[in-house]
Amino acid sequence: MNNLEDMANRAYKNNHYIFSDFLSLSEQEDFYKNISNFPPIPCELWGGYENAERKILRIGNQDYFGYSEEYPMVCLKITPISAKFATKMTHRDYLGSIMNLGIERRCIGDIIVEEQSAYVFTTTKICEYIQKSLVSIGRNTIKTELVEINSDFLPSMDGTISTIQVASMRCDAIIARAFNLSRKDSASLFFEKKIAVNGRLTENNDYVINDTSTISVRGFGKIKILNIGGTTKKGKQILDIELFS
């Protein structure tokens, strides 16, 4: 937080944009809690797509400075050269191979894994190094290519739509029902800082959802609440959700 406050003060004093590296959910929450200590300058978090988990903080905007400057962020698509013979690669495989290049975690944003490829968000300054140095993941020889960051570039992220019934609109109750967990197991995820509601870290398991929201559960997936309906005869709340796992 001291570093972010110093960056904000420099941007305010020198009248130019300053960007952070990728911030984790807990670091973003620290920013939200301490933003009152910042100078009066616009700040915005962005991770490359809606509901991204890891985000870069941009200090300043066009209205404030009179000119625009894009986030120092790019997206690399990684695919095996011989898809027919490639072994399955997980999020851990992609991240581990990149980290083994000596790259710090703060330089890497979200990694979206498809069946045989992945989209990796990185800071602009390390993009070329990754493209030159990352030649294999596990036993797979891979290739990387830059893709334009826009609303159309991401893979299809359609989830499974269903209707569930929950005892209450508490966040832990919704998570337990959606992922078939016990309330105890669901509650523990909050203490482990694995829950985000609409992109913000949430540590209170009794947090009440009162509108359509997206709940991210690290290690499990995401719950997008599409509609809050009525109640059953037994008083349970009816929800229409889209589940991404």
mmCIF file of C-alpha atoms in Angstrom:
data_model
loop_
_atom_site.group_PDB
_atom_site.id
_atom_site.type_symbol
_atom_site.label_atom_id
_atom_site.label_comp_id
_atom_site.label_asym_id
_atom_site.label_seq_id
_atom_site.Cartn_x
_atom_site.Cartn_y
_atom_site.Cartn_z
ATOM 1 C CA MET A 1 0.000 0.000 0.000
ATOM 2 C CA ASN A 2 2.845 2.411 0.714
ATOM 3 C CA ASN A 3 4.119 1.819 -2.807
ATOM 4 C CA LEU A 4 0.699 2.429 -4.370
ATOM 5 C CA GLU A 5 0.211 5.622 -2.345
ATOM 6 C CA ASP A 6 3.647 6.831 -3.443
ATOM 7 C CA MET A 7 2.732 6.112 -7.085
ATOM 8 C CA ALA A 8 -0.505 8.068 -6.719
ATOM 9 C CA ASN A 9 1.314 11.023 -5.186
ATOM 10 C CA ARG A 10 3.855 11.049 -8.026
ATOM 11 C CA ALA A 11 1.112 10.885 -10.670
ATOM 12 C CA TYR A 12 -0.743 13.723 -8.953
ATOM 13 C CA LYS A 13 2.371 15.869 -8.562
ATOM 14 C CA ASN A 14 3.902 15.250 -11.988
ATOM 15 C CA ASN A 15 0.629 15.181 -13.931
ATOM 16 C CA HIS A 16 1.176 11.885 -15.778
ATOM 17 C CA TYR A 17 -0.132 8.332 -15.727
ATOM 18 C CA ILE A 18 1.381 5.679 -13.490
ATOM 19 C CA PHE A 19 0.513 1.980 -13.626
ATOM 20 C CA SER A 20 1.031 -0.778 -11.097
ATOM 21 C CA ASP A 21 1.896 -4.384 -11.890
ATOM 22 C CA PHE A 22 -0.884 -6.972 -11.632
ATOM 23 C CA LEU A 23 -2.506 -6.906 -8.191
ATOM 24 C CA SER A 24 -3.997 -9.945 -6.484
ATOM 25 C CA LEU A 25 -7.507 -9.841 -5.021
ATOM 26 C CA SER A 26 -6.181 -9.202 -1.517
ATOM 27 C CA GLU A 27 -3.977 -6.361 -2.779
ATOM 28 C CA GLN A 28 -6.941 -4.858 -4.630
ATOM 29 C CA GLU A 29 -9.018 -5.023 -1.457
ATOM 30 C CA ASP A 30 -6.236 -3.241 0.459
ATOM 31 C CA PHE A 31 -6.352 -0.553 -2.221
ATOM 32 C CA TYR A 32 -10.126 -0.114 -1.828
ATOM 33 C CA LYS A 33 -9.797 0.097 1.964
ATOM 34 C CA ASN A 34 -7.040 2.712 1.817
ATOM 35 C CA ILE A 35 -8.087 4.814 -1.171
ATOM 36 C CA SER A 36 -9.086 7.650 1.178
ATOM 37 C CA ASN A 37 -5.358 8.169 1.820
ATOM 38 C CA PHE A 38 -4.703 8.784 -1.884
ATOM 39 C CA PRO A 39 -4.563 12.267 -3.443
ATOM 40 C CA PRO A 40 -7.666 13.387 -5.400
ATOM 41 C CA ILE A 41 -6.795 11.631 -8.659
ATOM 42 C CA PRO A 42 -8.896 9.050 -10.573
ATOM 43 C CA CYS A 43 -7.837 5.403 -10.186
ATOM 44 C CA GLU A 44 -9.136 2.387 -12.077
ATOM 45 C CA LEU A 45 -8.457 -1.354 -11.988
ATOM 46 C CA TRP A 46 -8.548 -3.456 -15.155
ATOM 47 C CA GLY A 47 -7.506 -7.017 -15.921
ATOM 48 C CA GLY A 48 -8.200 -7.233 -19.662
ATOM 49 C CA TYR A 49 -11.759 -8.558 -19.530
ATOM 50 C CA GLU A 50 -14.889 -8.396 -17.400
ATOM 51 C CA ASN A 51 -14.570 -10.112 -14.009
ATOM 52 C CA ALA A 52 -10.824 -10.628 -14.327
ATOM 53 C CA GLU A 53 -9.234 -11.609 -11.026
ATOM 54 C CA ARG A 54 -5.758 -10.087 -11.264
ATOM 55 C CA LYS A 55 -5.775 -6.417 -12.329
ATOM 56 C CA ILE A 56 -3.485 -3.474 -13.040
ATOM 57 C CA LEU A 57 -4.148 -0.163 -11.287
ATOM 58 C CA ARG A 58 -4.107 2.852 -13.592
ATOM 59 C CA ILE A 59 -3.672 6.167 -11.793
ATOM 60 C CA GLY A 60 -5.183 9.006 -13.817
ATOM 61 C CA ASN A 61 -7.584 9.138 -16.767
ATOM 62 C CA GLN A 62 -8.261 11.142 -19.928
ATOM 63 C CA ASP A 63 -10.621 13.605 -18.262
ATOM 64 C CA TYR A 64 -8.023 14.377 -15.595
ATOM 65 C CA PHE A 65 -4.883 14.620 -17.762
ATOM 66 C CA GLY A 66 -6.376 15.622 -21.104
ATOM 67 C CA TYR A 67 -4.831 12.702 -22.991
ATOM 68 C CA SER A 68 -5.249 8.939 -22.967
ATOM 69 C CA GLU A 69 -2.792 6.138 -22.253
ATOM 70 C CA GLU A 70 -3.567 2.447 -22.527
ATOM 71 C CA TYR A 71 -2.820 -0.110 -19.863
ATOM 72 C CA PRO A 72 0.657 -1.681 -20.315
ATOM 73 C CA MET A 73 -0.964 -5.057 -20.813
ATOM 74 C CA VAL A 74 -0.995 -7.600 -23.616
ATOM 75 C CA CYS A 75 -2.469 -11.044 -24.116
ATOM 76 C CA LEU A 76 -0.566 -14.041 -25.440
ATOM 77 C CA LYS A 77 -2.257 -17.106 -26.843
ATOM 78 C CA ILE A 78 -0.235 -20.258 -26.200
ATOM 79 C CA THR A 79 -0.903 -23.393 -28.241
ATOM 80 C CA PRO A 80 0.977 -26.649 -28.832
ATOM 81 C CA ILE A 81 2.648 -26.911 -32.246
ATOM 82 C CA SER A 82 1.410 -30.478 -32.664
ATOM 83 C CA ALA A 83 -2.076 -30.382 -31.161
ATOM 84 C CA LYS A 84 -2.819 -33.964 -32.209
ATOM 85 C CA PHE A 85 -0.090 -35.411 -29.975
ATOM 86 C CA ALA A 86 -0.120 -32.804 -27.190
ATOM 87 C CA THR A 87 -0.744 -33.759 -23.578
ATOM 88 C CA LYS A 88 -3.332 -31.831 -21.602
ATOM 89 C CA MET A 89 -1.995 -28.677 -19.945
ATOM 90 C CA THR A 90 -3.501 -27.134 -16.803
ATOM 91 C CA HIS A 91 -3.423 -23.623 -15.365
ATOM 92 C CA ARG A 92 -0.591 -24.765 -13.091
ATOM 93 C CA ASP A 93 1.428 -26.038 -16.067
ATOM 94 C CA TYR A 94 1.186 -22.725 -17.923
ATOM 95 C CA LEU A 95 1.925 -20.584 -14.867
ATOM 96 C CA GLY A 96 4.752 -22.820 -13.651
ATOM 97 C CA SER A 97 6.523 -22.796 -17.013
ATOM 98 C CA ILE A 98 6.327 -19.007 -17.201
ATOM 99 C CA MET A 99 7.554 -18.582 -13.624
ATOM 100 C CA ASN A 100 10.466 -20.930 -14.381
ATOM 101 C CA LEU A 101 11.713 -18.284 -16.815
ATOM 102 C CA GLY A 102 12.500 -16.121 -13.787
ATOM 103 C CA ILE A 103 9.389 -13.948 -14.184
ATOM 104 C CA GLU A 104 7.733 -12.641 -11.031
ATOM 105 C CA ARG A 105 4.071 -13.418 -10.365
ATOM 106 C CA ARG A 106 3.179 -9.715 -10.285
ATOM 107 C CA CYS A 107 3.977 -9.513 -14.032
ATOM 108 C CA ILE A 108 1.355 -12.133 -14.930
ATOM 109 C CA GLY A 109 -2.394 -11.560 -14.894
ATOM 110 C CA ASP A 110 -5.134 -14.116 -15.404
ATOM 111 C CA ILE A 111 -4.595 -17.294 -17.393
ATOM 112 C CA ILE A 112 -7.670 -18.605 -19.213
ATOM 113 C CA VAL A 113 -7.277 -22.244 -20.192
ATOM 114 C CA GLU A 114 -9.053 -23.811 -23.169
ATOM 115 C CA GLU A 115 -8.982 -27.448 -24.219
ATOM 116 C CA GLN A 116 -5.545 -27.248 -25.878
ATOM 117 C CA SER A 117 -4.467 -23.644 -25.470
ATOM 118 C CA ALA A 118 -4.446 -20.748 -23.039
ATOM 119 C CA TYR A 119 -4.727 -16.969 -23.014
ATOM 120 C CA VAL A 120 -2.135 -15.365 -20.734
ATOM 121 C CA PHE A 121 -2.279 -11.698 -19.710
ATOM 122 C CA THR A 122 1.134 -10.140 -19.096
ATOM 123 C CA THR A 123 2.721 -6.740 -18.717
ATOM 124 C CA THR A 124 3.975 -5.261 -21.964
ATOM 125 C CA LYS A 125 7.588 -5.141 -20.769
ATOM 126 C CA ILE A 126 7.967 -8.934 -20.484
ATOM 127 C CA CYS A 127 5.898 -9.998 -23.488
ATOM 128 C CA GLU A 128 8.806 -10.239 -25.925
ATOM 129 C CA TYR A 129 10.909 -12.166 -23.404
ATOM 130 C CA ILE A 130 8.162 -14.750 -22.917
ATOM 131 C CA GLN A 131 7.704 -15.155 -26.666
ATOM 132 C CA LYS A 132 11.427 -15.742 -27.166
ATOM 133 C CA SER A 133 12.034 -17.917 -24.111
ATOM 134 C CA LEU A 134 8.912 -20.036 -23.667
ATOM 135 C CA VAL A 135 9.302 -22.865 -26.149
ATOM 136 C CA SER A 136 7.793 -25.796 -24.283
ATOM 137 C CA ILE A 137 5.410 -26.665 -21.478
ATOM 138 C CA GLY A 138 6.003 -30.100 -20.059
ATOM 139 C CA ARG A 139 6.522 -32.395 -23.036
ATOM 140 C CA ASN A 140 4.678 -30.083 -25.404
ATOM 141 C CA THR A 141 6.504 -27.811 -27.827
ATOM 142 C CA ILE A 142 4.441 -24.640 -27.992
ATOM 143 C CA LYS A 143 4.060 -21.417 -29.919
ATOM 144 C CA THR A 144 2.891 -18.007 -28.725
ATOM 145 C CA GLU A 145 1.089 -15.237 -30.553
ATOM 146 C CA LEU A 146 -0.188 -11.827 -29.580
ATOM 147 C CA VAL A 147 -3.945 -11.409 -29.677
ATOM 148 C CA GLU A 148 -5.835 -8.154 -29.560
ATOM 149 C CA ILE A 149 -7.607 -7.454 -26.293
ATOM 150 C CA ASN A 150 -11.255 -6.793 -27.095
ATOM 151 C CA SER A 151 -14.667 -8.269 -26.378
ATOM 152 C CA ASP A 152 -14.323 -10.865 -29.145
ATOM 153 C CA PHE A 153 -10.876 -12.332 -28.560
ATOM 154 C CA LEU A 154 -11.585 -14.595 -25.590
ATOM 155 C CA PRO A 155 -12.669 -18.198 -25.996
ATOM 156 C CA SER A 156 -16.302 -19.109 -25.526
ATOM 157 C CA MET A 157 -17.011 -18.931 -21.807
ATOM 158 C CA ASP A 158 -20.568 -20.202 -21.776
ATOM 159 C CA GLY A 159 -21.487 -21.926 -18.548
ATOM 160 C CA THR A 160 -24.213 -24.298 -17.467
ATOM 161 C CA ILE A 161 -27.509 -22.579 -16.718
ATOM 162 C CA SER A 162 -29.634 -24.048 -13.952
ATOM 163 C CA THR A 163 -32.111 -23.165 -11.221
ATOM 164 C CA ILE A 164 -31.194 -23.762 -7.597
ATOM 165 C CA GLN A 165 -32.849 -23.274 -4.230
ATOM 166 C CA VAL A 166 -30.945 -21.843 -1.269
ATOM 167 C CA ALA A 167 -31.867 -21.464 2.377
ATOM 168 C CA SER A 168 -30.714 -17.832 2.350
ATOM 169 C CA MET A 169 -28.976 -15.290 0.127
ATOM 170 C CA ARG A 170 -25.787 -15.572 2.157
ATOM 171 C CA CYS A 171 -22.784 -15.988 -0.086
ATOM 172 C CA ASP A 172 -21.610 -19.181 1.625
ATOM 173 C CA ALA A 173 -25.043 -20.766 1.168
ATOM 174 C CA ILE A 174 -25.056 -20.017 -2.564
ATOM 175 C CA ILE A 175 -21.512 -21.355 -3.027
ATOM 176 C CA ALA A 176 -22.292 -24.528 -1.062
ATOM 177 C CA ARG A 177 -25.371 -25.242 -3.157
ATOM 178 C CA ALA A 178 -23.796 -24.384 -6.532
ATOM 179 C CA PHE A 179 -20.651 -26.484 -6.010
ATOM 180 C CA ASN A 180 -22.249 -29.178 -3.842
ATOM 181 C CA LEU A 181 -20.168 -28.344 -0.768
ATOM 182 C CA SER A 182 -20.999 -28.409 2.925
ATOM 183 C CA ARG A 183 -21.605 -25.039 4.569
ATOM 184 C CA LYS A 184 -18.461 -25.652 6.659
ATOM 185 C CA ASP A 185 -16.320 -26.245 3.576
ATOM 186 C CA SER A 186 -17.864 -23.253 1.860
ATOM 187 C CA ALA A 187 -17.143 -21.004 4.855
ATOM 188 C CA SER A 188 -13.495 -22.091 4.967
ATOM 189 C CA LEU A 189 -12.970 -20.718 1.448
ATOM 190 C CA PHE A 190 -13.637 -17.215 2.757
ATOM 191 C CA PHE A 191 -10.998 -17.536 5.472
ATOM 192 C CA GLU A 192 -8.550 -18.728 2.789
ATOM 193 C CA LYS A 193 -9.290 -15.573 0.751
ATOM 194 C CA LYS A 194 -10.580 -17.494 -2.260
ATOM 195 C CA ILE A 195 -13.913 -15.675 -2.728
ATOM 196 C CA ALA A 196 -14.571 -12.554 -4.784
ATOM 197 C CA VAL A 197 -17.941 -10.935 -5.450
ATOM 198 C CA ASN A 198 -18.033 -8.795 -8.586
ATOM 199 C CA GLY A 199 -14.238 -8.721 -8.636
ATOM 200 C CA ARG A 200 -13.743 -7.748 -4.984
ATOM 201 C CA LEU A 201 -12.301 -10.025 -2.325
ATOM 202 C CA THR A 202 -14.914 -11.019 0.239
ATOM 203 C CA GLU A 203 -13.815 -12.538 3.550
ATOM 204 C CA ASN A 204 -17.189 -12.492 5.358
ATOM 205 C CA ASN A 205 -19.005 -15.749 4.710
ATOM 206 C CA ASP A 206 -22.286 -14.176 5.859
ATOM 207 C CA TYR A 207 -22.105 -11.560 3.084
ATOM 208 C CA VAL A 208 -25.603 -11.202 1.627
ATOM 209 C CA ILE A 209 -26.147 -11.127 -2.138
ATOM 210 C CA ASN A 210 -29.040 -8.819 -2.946
ATOM 211 C CA ASP A 211 -28.782 -8.436 -6.715
ATOM 212 C CA THR A 212 -27.458 -10.178 -9.806
ATOM 213 C CA SER A 213 -23.765 -10.732 -9.139
ATOM 214 C CA THR A 214 -20.783 -12.837 -10.138
ATOM 215 C CA ILE A 215 -19.134 -14.910 -7.415
ATOM 216 C CA SER A 216 -15.637 -16.194 -8.161
ATOM 217 C CA VAL A 217 -14.389 -19.182 -6.173
ATOM 218 C CA ARG A 218 -10.685 -19.851 -6.754
ATOM 219 C CA GLY A 219 -10.107 -23.507 -7.505
ATOM 220 C CA PHE A 220 -13.775 -24.177 -8.323
ATOM 221 C CA GLY A 221 -15.068 -21.662 -10.858
ATOM 222 C CA LYS A 222 -17.598 -18.843 -11.048
ATOM 223 C CA ILE A 223 -21.296 -18.418 -10.296
ATOM 224 C CA LYS A 224 -23.180 -15.801 -12.270
ATOM 225 C CA ILE A 225 -26.552 -15.044 -10.708
ATOM 226 C CA LEU A 226 -28.897 -14.335 -13.593
ATOM 227 C CA ASN A 227 -32.156 -13.847 -11.747
ATOM 228 C CA ILE A 228 -33.437 -13.796 -8.176
ATOM 229 C CA GLY A 229 -36.914 -15.308 -8.248
ATOM 230 C CA GLY A 230 -39.531 -16.019 -5.653
ATOM 231 C CA THR A 231 -39.501 -18.467 -2.766
ATOM 232 C CA THR A 232 -40.697 -22.035 -2.358
ATOM 233 C CA LYS A 233 -43.444 -23.100 0.055
ATOM 234 C CA LYS A 234 -40.695 -23.991 2.524
ATOM 235 C CA GLY A 235 -39.201 -20.500 2.288
ATOM 236 C CA LYS A 236 -36.191 -21.286 0.119
ATOM 237 C CA GLN A 237 -34.971 -18.660 -2.345
ATOM 238 C CA ILE A 238 -35.079 -19.589 -6.043
ATOM 239 C CA LEU A 239 -32.104 -18.499 -8.166
ATOM 240 C CA ASP A 240 -31.301 -18.827 -11.851
ATOM 241 C CA ILE A 241 -27.542 -19.169 -12.201
ATOM 242 C CA GLU A 242 -24.887 -19.792 -14.830
ATOM 243 C CA LEU A 243 -22.080 -21.966 -13.498
ATOM 244 C CA PHE A 244 -18.546 -21.857 -14.902
ATOM 245 C CA SER A 245 -16.230 -24.582 -13.643
#
